[in-house]
């Protein structure tokens, strides 16, 4: 099945990419902070927002009929990342990170919906 966004990419490929991105983000989130600093191009909060912007966009494209589950799942996922960081010795959970995650999700959904309205 082809996606409405990319005519050459199948829905199953987008879904695989979505799940790989989820796993990759969890890996980065649980690595020691000094290791992750090398890949941080912006501030911590901006990186959180960008990561969840990408996840929300991929989730929307991958599961367009289940967007409420994607949103809820990503919000819970962001909270779980903070919880798991509390269990590590090198990372510290922050509510501000989860708030940045939420802003990334909201921004992605707004822009995807706006694109749908403008280019319908």
mmCIF file of C-alpha atoms in Angstrom:
data_model
loop_
_atom_site.group_PDB
_atom_site.id
_atom_site.type_symbol
_atom_site.label_atom_id
_atom_site.label_comp_id
_atom_site.label_asym_id
_atom_site.label_seq_id
_atom_site.Cartn_x
_atom_site.Cartn_y
_atom_site.Cartn_z
ATOM 1 C CA UNK A 1 0.000 0.000 0.000
ATOM 2 C CA UNK A 2 1.419 3.373 -1.014
ATOM 3 C CA UNK A 3 1.342 6.318 1.336
ATOM 4 C CA UNK A 4 -0.338 9.630 0.541
ATOM 5 C CA UNK A 5 2.885 11.480 1.344
ATOM 6 C CA UNK A 6 5.509 9.528 -0.574
ATOM 7 C CA UNK A 7 4.385 7.686 -3.656
ATOM 8 C CA UNK A 8 7.509 5.509 -3.748
ATOM 9 C CA UNK A 9 7.463 4.486 -0.080
ATOM 10 C CA UNK A 10 5.119 1.821 1.208
ATOM 11 C CA UNK A 11 3.222 2.132 4.466
ATOM 12 C CA UNK A 12 5.096 -0.845 5.885
ATOM 13 C CA UNK A 13 8.434 0.884 5.195
ATOM 14 C CA UNK A 14 7.256 4.006 7.016
ATOM 15 C CA UNK A 15 6.121 1.893 9.933
ATOM 16 C CA UNK A 16 9.499 0.163 10.127
ATOM 17 C CA UNK A 17 11.209 3.558 10.067
ATOM 18 C CA UNK A 18 8.879 4.810 12.828
ATOM 19 C CA UNK A 19 9.685 1.855 15.103
ATOM 20 C CA UNK A 20 13.414 2.107 14.378
ATOM 21 C CA UNK A 21 13.292 5.805 15.259
ATOM 22 C CA UNK A 22 11.556 4.975 18.544
ATOM 23 C CA UNK A 23 14.274 2.463 19.393
ATOM 24 C CA UNK A 24 17.059 4.797 18.344
ATOM 25 C CA UNK A 25 15.705 7.611 20.474
ATOM 26 C CA UNK A 26 15.423 5.358 23.516
ATOM 27 C CA UNK A 27 19.015 4.269 23.000
ATOM 28 C CA UNK A 28 20.235 7.874 22.781
ATOM 29 C CA UNK A 29 18.143 8.864 25.798
ATOM 30 C CA UNK A 30 19.713 6.197 27.996
ATOM 31 C CA UNK A 31 23.337 6.604 26.908
ATOM 32 C CA UNK A 32 25.594 8.543 29.284
ATOM 33 C CA UNK A 33 25.059 12.270 28.783
ATOM 34 C CA UNK A 34 28.698 12.947 27.893
ATOM 35 C CA UNK A 35 28.359 10.484 24.980
ATOM 36 C CA UNK A 36 25.236 12.168 23.619
ATOM 37 C CA UNK A 37 26.679 15.680 23.839
ATOM 38 C CA UNK A 38 28.686 14.960 20.674
ATOM 39 C CA UNK A 39 25.525 14.603 18.559
ATOM 40 C CA UNK A 40 23.643 17.541 20.082
ATOM 41 C CA UNK A 41 23.489 20.360 17.554
ATOM 42 C CA UNK A 42 21.128 22.539 19.616
ATOM 43 C CA UNK A 43 20.083 22.849 23.231
ATOM 44 C CA UNK A 44 18.677 19.843 25.051
ATOM 45 C CA UNK A 45 15.084 21.105 24.880
ATOM 46 C CA UNK A 46 15.283 21.899 21.165
ATOM 47 C CA UNK A 47 16.651 18.413 20.489
ATOM 48 C CA UNK A 48 13.771 16.880 22.476
ATOM 49 C CA UNK A 49 11.223 18.901 20.509
ATOM 50 C CA UNK A 50 12.861 18.010 17.180
ATOM 51 C CA UNK A 51 13.046 14.310 18.018
ATOM 52 C CA UNK A 52 9.385 14.133 18.964
ATOM 53 C CA UNK A 53 8.429 16.305 15.989
ATOM 54 C CA UNK A 54 10.011 13.666 13.743
ATOM 55 C CA UNK A 55 8.422 10.797 15.689
ATOM 56 C CA UNK A 56 4.972 12.401 15.571
ATOM 57 C CA UNK A 57 5.268 13.088 11.840
ATOM 58 C CA UNK A 58 6.399 9.529 11.129
ATOM 59 C CA UNK A 59 3.661 8.215 13.408
ATOM 60 C CA UNK A 60 1.025 10.271 11.625
ATOM 61 C CA UNK A 61 2.174 9.053 8.220
ATOM 62 C CA UNK A 62 2.539 5.460 9.423
ATOM 63 C CA UNK A 63 -0.775 5.187 11.277
ATOM 64 C CA UNK A 64 -3.065 7.908 9.871
ATOM 65 C CA UNK A 65 -6.219 6.184 11.087
ATOM 66 C CA UNK A 66 -4.865 5.806 14.632
ATOM 67 C CA UNK A 67 -3.435 9.256 15.283
ATOM 68 C CA UNK A 68 -4.935 9.529 18.776
ATOM 69 C CA UNK A 69 -3.113 6.340 19.757
ATOM 70 C CA UNK A 70 0.090 7.715 18.238
ATOM 71 C CA UNK A 71 -0.228 10.980 20.187
ATOM 72 C CA UNK A 72 -1.065 9.220 23.447
ATOM 73 C CA UNK A 73 1.641 6.637 22.910
ATOM 74 C CA UNK A 74 4.289 9.270 22.218
ATOM 75 C CA UNK A 75 3.297 11.282 25.288
ATOM 76 C CA UNK A 76 3.590 8.160 27.427
ATOM 77 C CA UNK A 77 6.839 7.225 25.653
ATOM 78 C CA UNK A 78 8.351 10.611 26.500
ATOM 79 C CA UNK A 79 7.334 10.221 30.151
ATOM 80 C CA UNK A 80 8.762 6.688 30.249
ATOM 81 C CA UNK A 81 12.070 7.923 28.873
ATOM 82 C CA UNK A 82 12.270 10.383 31.760
ATOM 83 C CA UNK A 83 11.385 7.606 34.208
ATOM 84 C CA UNK A 84 14.070 5.313 32.794
ATOM 85 C CA UNK A 85 16.609 8.133 32.936
ATOM 86 C CA UNK A 86 15.926 8.364 36.673
ATOM 87 C CA UNK A 87 17.075 4.749 36.963
ATOM 88 C CA UNK A 88 20.453 5.485 35.386
ATOM 89 C CA UNK A 89 23.482 6.938 37.142
ATOM 90 C CA UNK A 90 24.444 9.294 34.339
ATOM 91 C CA UNK A 91 21.101 10.829 33.314
ATOM 92 C CA UNK A 92 18.541 12.916 35.206
ATOM 93 C CA UNK A 93 14.833 13.194 34.417
ATOM 94 C CA UNK A 94 13.356 16.634 33.782
ATOM 95 C CA UNK A 95 9.732 17.655 33.339
ATOM 96 C CA UNK A 96 10.982 20.301 30.936
ATOM 97 C CA UNK A 97 12.178 17.550 28.610
ATOM 98 C CA UNK A 98 8.722 15.983 28.566
ATOM 99 C CA UNK A 99 7.187 19.410 27.959
ATOM 100 C CA UNK A 100 9.557 19.900 24.994
ATOM 101 C CA UNK A 101 8.546 16.436 23.721
ATOM 102 C CA UNK A 102 4.904 17.499 23.912
ATOM 103 C CA UNK A 103 5.585 20.735 22.030
ATOM 104 C CA UNK A 104 7.297 18.763 19.271
ATOM 105 C CA UNK A 105 4.280 16.454 18.986
ATOM 106 C CA UNK A 106 1.787 19.338 18.913
ATOM 107 C CA UNK A 107 3.842 21.254 16.334
ATOM 108 C CA UNK A 108 4.094 18.207 14.070
ATOM 109 C CA UNK A 109 0.368 17.547 14.206
ATOM 110 C CA UNK A 110 -0.426 21.181 13.531
ATOM 111 C CA UNK A 111 1.865 21.312 10.487
ATOM 112 C CA UNK A 112 0.694 17.968 9.105
ATOM 113 C CA UNK A 113 -2.941 19.033 9.431
ATOM 114 C CA UNK A 114 -2.171 22.432 7.918
ATOM 115 C CA UNK A 115 -0.473 20.727 4.981
ATOM 116 C CA UNK A 116 -3.544 18.540 4.508
ATOM 117 C CA UNK A 117 -5.823 21.565 4.479
ATOM 118 C CA UNK A 118 -3.689 23.583 2.100
ATOM 119 C CA UNK A 119 -2.893 20.821 -0.376
ATOM 120 C CA UNK A 120 -6.100 18.801 -0.293
#
